[in-house]
Short mmCIF file of N, CA and C in Angstrom, two decimals:
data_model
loop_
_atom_site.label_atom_id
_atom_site.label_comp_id
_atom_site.label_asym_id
_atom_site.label_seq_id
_atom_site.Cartn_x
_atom_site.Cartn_y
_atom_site.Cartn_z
N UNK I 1 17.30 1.00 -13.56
CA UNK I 1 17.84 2.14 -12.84
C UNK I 1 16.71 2.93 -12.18
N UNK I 2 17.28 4.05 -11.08
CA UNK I 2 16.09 4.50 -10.49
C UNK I 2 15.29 5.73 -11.73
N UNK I 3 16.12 6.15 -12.54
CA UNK I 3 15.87 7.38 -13.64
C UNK I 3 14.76 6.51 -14.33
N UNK I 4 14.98 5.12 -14.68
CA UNK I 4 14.06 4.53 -14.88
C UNK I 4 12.37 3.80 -14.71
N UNK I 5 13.02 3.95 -13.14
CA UNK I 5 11.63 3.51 -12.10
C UNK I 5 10.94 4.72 -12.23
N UNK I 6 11.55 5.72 -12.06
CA UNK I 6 10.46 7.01 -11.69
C UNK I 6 9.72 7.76 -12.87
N UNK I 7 10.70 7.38 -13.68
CA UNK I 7 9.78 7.82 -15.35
C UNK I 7 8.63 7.22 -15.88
N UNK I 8 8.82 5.55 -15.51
CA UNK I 8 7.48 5.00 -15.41
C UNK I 8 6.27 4.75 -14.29
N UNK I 9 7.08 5.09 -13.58
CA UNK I 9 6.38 5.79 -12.26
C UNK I 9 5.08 6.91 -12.43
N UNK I 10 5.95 7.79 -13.34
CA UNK I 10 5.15 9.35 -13.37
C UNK I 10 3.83 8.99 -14.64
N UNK I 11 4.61 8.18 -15.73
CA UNK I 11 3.73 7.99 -16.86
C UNK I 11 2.70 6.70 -16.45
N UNK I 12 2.80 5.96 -15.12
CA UNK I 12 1.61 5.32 -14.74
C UNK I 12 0.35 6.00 -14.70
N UNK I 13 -0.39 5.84 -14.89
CA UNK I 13 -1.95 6.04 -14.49
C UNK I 13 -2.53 5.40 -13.29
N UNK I 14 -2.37 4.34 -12.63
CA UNK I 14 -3.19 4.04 -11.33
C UNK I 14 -1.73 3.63 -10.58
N UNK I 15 -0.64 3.86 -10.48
CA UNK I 15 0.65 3.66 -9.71
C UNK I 15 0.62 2.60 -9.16
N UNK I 16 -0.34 1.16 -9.53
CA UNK I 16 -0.17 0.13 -9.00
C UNK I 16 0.94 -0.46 -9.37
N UNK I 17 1.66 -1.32 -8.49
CA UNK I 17 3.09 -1.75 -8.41
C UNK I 17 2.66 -3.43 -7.76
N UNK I 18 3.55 -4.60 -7.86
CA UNK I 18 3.88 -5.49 -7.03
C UNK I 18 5.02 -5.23 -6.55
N UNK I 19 5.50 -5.37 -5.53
CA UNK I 19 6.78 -5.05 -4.77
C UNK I 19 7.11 -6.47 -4.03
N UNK I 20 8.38 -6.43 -3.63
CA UNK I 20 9.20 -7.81 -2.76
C UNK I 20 8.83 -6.95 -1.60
N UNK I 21 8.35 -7.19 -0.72
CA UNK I 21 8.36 -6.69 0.88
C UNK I 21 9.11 -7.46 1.36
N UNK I 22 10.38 -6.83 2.05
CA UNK I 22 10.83 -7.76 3.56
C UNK I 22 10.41 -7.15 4.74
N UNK I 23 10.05 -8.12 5.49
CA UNK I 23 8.62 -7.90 7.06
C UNK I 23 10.46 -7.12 7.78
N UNK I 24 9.70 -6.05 8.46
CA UNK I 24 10.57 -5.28 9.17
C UNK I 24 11.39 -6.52 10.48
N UNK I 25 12.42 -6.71 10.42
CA UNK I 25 12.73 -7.48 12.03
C UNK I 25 12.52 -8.95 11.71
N UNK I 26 12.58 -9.36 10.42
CA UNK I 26 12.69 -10.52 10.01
C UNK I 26 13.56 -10.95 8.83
N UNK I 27 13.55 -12.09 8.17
CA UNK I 27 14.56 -12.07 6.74
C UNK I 27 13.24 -12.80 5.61
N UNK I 28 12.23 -12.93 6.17
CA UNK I 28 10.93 -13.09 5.52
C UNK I 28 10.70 -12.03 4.49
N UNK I 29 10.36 -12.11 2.84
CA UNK I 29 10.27 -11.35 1.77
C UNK I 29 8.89 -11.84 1.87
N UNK I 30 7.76 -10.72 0.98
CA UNK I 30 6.49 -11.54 0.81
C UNK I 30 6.58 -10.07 -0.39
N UNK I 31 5.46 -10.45 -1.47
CA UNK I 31 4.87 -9.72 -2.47
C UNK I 31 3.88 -8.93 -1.82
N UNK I 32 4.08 -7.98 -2.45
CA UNK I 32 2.46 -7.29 -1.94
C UNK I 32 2.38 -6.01 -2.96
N UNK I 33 1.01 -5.67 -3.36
CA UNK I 33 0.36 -4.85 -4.61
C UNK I 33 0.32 -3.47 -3.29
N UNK I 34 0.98 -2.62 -3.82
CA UNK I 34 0.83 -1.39 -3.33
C UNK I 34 0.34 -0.25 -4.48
N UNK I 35 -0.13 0.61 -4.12
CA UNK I 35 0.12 2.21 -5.44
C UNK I 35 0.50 3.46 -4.16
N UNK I 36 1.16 3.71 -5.43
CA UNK I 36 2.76 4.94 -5.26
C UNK I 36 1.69 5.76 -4.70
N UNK I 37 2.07 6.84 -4.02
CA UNK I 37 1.21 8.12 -3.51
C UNK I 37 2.77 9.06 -3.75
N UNK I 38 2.60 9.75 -5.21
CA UNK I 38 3.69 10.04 -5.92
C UNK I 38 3.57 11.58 -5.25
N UNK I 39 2.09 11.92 -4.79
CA UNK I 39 2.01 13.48 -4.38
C UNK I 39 2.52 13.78 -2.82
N UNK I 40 1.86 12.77 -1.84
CA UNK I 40 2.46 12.67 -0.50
C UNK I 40 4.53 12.75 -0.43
N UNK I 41 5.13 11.55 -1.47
CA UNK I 41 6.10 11.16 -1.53
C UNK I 41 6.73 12.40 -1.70
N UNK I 42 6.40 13.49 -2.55
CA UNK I 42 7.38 14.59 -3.00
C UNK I 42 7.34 15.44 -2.42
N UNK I 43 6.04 15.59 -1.69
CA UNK I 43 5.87 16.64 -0.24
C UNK I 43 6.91 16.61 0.99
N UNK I 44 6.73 14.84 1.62
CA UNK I 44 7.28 14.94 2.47
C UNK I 44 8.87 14.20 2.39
N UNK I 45 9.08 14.12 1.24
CA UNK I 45 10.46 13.19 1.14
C UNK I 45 10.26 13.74 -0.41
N UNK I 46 11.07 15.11 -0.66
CA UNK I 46 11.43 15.68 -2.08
C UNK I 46 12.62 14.65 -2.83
N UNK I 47 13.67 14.49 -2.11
CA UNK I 47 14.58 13.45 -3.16
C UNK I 47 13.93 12.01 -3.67
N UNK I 48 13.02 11.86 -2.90
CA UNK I 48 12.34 10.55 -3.91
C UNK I 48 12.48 10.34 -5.40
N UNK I 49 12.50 11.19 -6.11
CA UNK I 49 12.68 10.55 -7.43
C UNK I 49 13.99 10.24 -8.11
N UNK I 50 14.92 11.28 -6.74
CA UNK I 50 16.19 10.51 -6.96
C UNK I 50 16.39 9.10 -6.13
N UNK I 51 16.15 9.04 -4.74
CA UNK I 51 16.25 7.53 -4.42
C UNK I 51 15.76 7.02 -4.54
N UNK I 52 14.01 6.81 -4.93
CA UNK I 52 13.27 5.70 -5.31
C UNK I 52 12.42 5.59 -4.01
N UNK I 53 12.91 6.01 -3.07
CA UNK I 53 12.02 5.90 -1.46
C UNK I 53 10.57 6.83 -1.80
N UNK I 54 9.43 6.09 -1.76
CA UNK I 54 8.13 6.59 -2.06
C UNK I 54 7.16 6.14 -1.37
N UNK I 55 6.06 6.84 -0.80
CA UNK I 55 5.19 6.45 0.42
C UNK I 55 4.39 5.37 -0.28
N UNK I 56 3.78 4.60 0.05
CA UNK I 56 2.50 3.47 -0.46
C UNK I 56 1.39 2.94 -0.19
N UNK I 57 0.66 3.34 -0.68
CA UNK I 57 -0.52 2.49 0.40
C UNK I 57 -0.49 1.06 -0.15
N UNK I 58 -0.63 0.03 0.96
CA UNK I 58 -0.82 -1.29 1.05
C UNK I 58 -2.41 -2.00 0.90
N UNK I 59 -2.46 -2.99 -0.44
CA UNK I 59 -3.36 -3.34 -0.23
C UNK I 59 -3.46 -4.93 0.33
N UNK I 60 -4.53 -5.59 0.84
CA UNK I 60 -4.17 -6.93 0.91
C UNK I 60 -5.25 -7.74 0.36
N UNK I 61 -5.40 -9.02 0.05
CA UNK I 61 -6.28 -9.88 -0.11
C UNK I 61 -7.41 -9.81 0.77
N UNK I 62 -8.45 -9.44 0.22
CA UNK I 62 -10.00 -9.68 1.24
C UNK I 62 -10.02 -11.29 1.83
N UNK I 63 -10.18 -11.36 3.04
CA UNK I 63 -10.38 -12.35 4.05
C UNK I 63 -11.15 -13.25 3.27
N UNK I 64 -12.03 -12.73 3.10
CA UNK I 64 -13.32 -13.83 1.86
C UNK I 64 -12.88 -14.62 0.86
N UNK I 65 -11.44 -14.08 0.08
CA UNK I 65 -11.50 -14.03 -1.01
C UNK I 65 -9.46 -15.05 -1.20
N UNK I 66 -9.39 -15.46 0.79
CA UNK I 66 -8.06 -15.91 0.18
C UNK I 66 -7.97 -17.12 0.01
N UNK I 67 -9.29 -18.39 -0.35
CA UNK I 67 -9.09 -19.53 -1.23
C UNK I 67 -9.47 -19.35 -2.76
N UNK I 68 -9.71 -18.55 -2.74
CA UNK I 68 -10.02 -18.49 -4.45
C UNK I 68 -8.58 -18.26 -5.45
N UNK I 69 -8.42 -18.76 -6.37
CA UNK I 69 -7.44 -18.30 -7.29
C UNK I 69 -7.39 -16.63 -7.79
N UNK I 70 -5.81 -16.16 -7.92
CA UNK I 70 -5.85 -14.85 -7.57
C UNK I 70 -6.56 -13.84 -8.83
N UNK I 71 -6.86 -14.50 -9.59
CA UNK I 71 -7.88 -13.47 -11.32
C UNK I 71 -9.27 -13.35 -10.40
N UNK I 72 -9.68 -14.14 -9.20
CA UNK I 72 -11.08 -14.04 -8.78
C UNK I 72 -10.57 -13.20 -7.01
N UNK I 73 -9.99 -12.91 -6.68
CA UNK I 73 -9.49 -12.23 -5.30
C UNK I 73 -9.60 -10.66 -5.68
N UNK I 74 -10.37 -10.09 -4.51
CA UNK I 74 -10.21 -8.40 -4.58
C UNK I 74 -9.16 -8.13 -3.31
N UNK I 75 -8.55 -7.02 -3.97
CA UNK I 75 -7.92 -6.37 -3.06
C UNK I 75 -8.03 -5.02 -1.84
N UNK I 76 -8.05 -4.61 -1.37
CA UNK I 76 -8.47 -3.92 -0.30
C UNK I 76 -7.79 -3.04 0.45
N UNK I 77 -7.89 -1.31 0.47
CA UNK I 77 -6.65 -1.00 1.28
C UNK I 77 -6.28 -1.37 2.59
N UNK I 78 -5.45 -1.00 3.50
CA UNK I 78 -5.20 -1.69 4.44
C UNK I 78 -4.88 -0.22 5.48
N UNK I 79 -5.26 0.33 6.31
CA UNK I 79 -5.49 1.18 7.37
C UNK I 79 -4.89 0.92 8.72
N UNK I 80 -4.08 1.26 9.29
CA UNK I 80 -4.36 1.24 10.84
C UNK I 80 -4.38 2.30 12.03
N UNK I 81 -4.84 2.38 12.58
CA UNK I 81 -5.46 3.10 13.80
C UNK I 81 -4.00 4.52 14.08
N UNK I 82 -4.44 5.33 13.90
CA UNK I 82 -3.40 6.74 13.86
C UNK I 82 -2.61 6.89 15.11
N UNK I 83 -3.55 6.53 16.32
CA UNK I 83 -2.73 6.36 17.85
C UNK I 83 -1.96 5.09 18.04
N UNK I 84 -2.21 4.14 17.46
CA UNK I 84 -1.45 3.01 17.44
C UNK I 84 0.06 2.99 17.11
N UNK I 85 0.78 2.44 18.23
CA UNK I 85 2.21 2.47 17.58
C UNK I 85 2.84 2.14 16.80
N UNK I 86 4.17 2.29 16.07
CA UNK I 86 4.14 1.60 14.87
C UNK I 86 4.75 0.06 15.16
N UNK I 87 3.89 -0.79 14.61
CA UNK I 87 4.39 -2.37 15.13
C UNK I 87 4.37 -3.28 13.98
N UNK I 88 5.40 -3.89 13.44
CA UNK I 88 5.45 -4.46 12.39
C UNK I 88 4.97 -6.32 12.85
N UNK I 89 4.68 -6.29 13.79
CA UNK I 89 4.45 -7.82 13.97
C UNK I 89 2.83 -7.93 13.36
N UNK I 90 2.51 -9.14 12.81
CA UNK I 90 1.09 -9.49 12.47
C UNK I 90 -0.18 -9.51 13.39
N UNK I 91 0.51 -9.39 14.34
CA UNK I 91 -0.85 -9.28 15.66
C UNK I 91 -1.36 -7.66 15.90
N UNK I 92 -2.19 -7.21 14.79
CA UNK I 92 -2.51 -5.76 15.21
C UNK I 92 -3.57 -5.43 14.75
N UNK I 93 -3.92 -4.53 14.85
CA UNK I 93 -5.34 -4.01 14.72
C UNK I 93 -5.14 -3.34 13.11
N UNK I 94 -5.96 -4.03 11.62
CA UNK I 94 -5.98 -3.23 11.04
C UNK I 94 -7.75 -3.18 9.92
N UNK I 95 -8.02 -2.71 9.21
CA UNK I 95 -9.21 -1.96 8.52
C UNK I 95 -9.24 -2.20 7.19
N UNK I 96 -10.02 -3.10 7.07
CA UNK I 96 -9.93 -2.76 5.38
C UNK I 96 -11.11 -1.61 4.77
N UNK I 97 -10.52 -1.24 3.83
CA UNK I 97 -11.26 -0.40 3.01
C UNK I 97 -11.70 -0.52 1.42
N UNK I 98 -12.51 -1.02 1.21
CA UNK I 98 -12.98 -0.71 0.04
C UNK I 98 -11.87 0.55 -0.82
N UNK I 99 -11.31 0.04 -2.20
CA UNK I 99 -10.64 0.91 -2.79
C UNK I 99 -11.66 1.85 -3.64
N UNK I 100 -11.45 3.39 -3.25
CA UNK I 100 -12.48 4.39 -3.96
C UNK I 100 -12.13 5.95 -3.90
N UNK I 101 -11.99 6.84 -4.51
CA UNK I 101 -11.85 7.50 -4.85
C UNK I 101 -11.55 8.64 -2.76
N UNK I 102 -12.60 8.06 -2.56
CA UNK I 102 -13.05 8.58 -1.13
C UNK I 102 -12.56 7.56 0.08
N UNK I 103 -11.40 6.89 0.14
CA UNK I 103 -10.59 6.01 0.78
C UNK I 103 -10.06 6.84 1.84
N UNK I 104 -9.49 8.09 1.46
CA UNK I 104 -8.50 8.45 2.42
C UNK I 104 -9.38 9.27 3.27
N UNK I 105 -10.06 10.15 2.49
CA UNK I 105 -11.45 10.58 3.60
C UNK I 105 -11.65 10.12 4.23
N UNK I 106 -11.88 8.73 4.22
CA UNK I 106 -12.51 7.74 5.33
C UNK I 106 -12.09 6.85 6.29
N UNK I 107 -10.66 7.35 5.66
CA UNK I 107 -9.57 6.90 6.53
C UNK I 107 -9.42 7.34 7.32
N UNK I 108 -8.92 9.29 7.04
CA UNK I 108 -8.88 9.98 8.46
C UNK I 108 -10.26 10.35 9.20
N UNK I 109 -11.52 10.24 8.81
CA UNK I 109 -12.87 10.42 9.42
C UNK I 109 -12.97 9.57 10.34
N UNK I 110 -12.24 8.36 9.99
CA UNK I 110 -12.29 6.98 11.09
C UNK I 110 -11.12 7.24 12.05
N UNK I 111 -10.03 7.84 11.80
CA UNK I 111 -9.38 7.41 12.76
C UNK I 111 -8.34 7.03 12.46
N UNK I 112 -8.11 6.65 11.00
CA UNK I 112 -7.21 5.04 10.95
C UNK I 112 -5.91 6.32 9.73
#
């Protein structure tokens, strides 16, 4: 239940999640490791903990690191450009970031 999701939601410590993604404009599902941004979520979308709708940052597999088996793969946040429109197709401009305390700083310092 969602009373459920959000209770362990709150009692997480690093809000990392695997999630089913379906690609916007397709019927394609893919996994992907996100963490909750439980403080953004309640700011700008207060019923979240009743619907479960919660902002996320996306991380993805480092380029380097996608023949290796996944116990040896780092993950990486995933950024894109603030003027850029929003475009769900794979052809776009995006940034990885080193995951760190100072991510989002450097997110908006860049641009992204």
């Amino acid at each position: 239940t969602i009373s459920e999701l959000t209770s362990k939601l709150i009692a997480s410590k690093d809000k990392l999640y695997f999630i089913a993604h379906r690609i916007p404009g397709s019927t394609v599902s893919e996994w992907c490791l996100v963490q909750i941004n439980l403080r953004d979520s309640a700011r700008q979308h207060p019923p979240c903990l009743q619907d479960g709708k919660f902002l996320a940052d996306f991380y993805v597999c480092h380029p380097s690191d996608k023949l290796f088996n996944a116990t040896n793969q780092r993950f990486w946040l995933e950024y894109h450009p603030a003027h850029t429109p929003t475009s769900f197709t794979r052809q776009r401009t995006a940034h990885l970031i080193r995951p760190s305390p100072e991510s989002t700083q450097y997110a908006i310092a860049e641009g992204l």
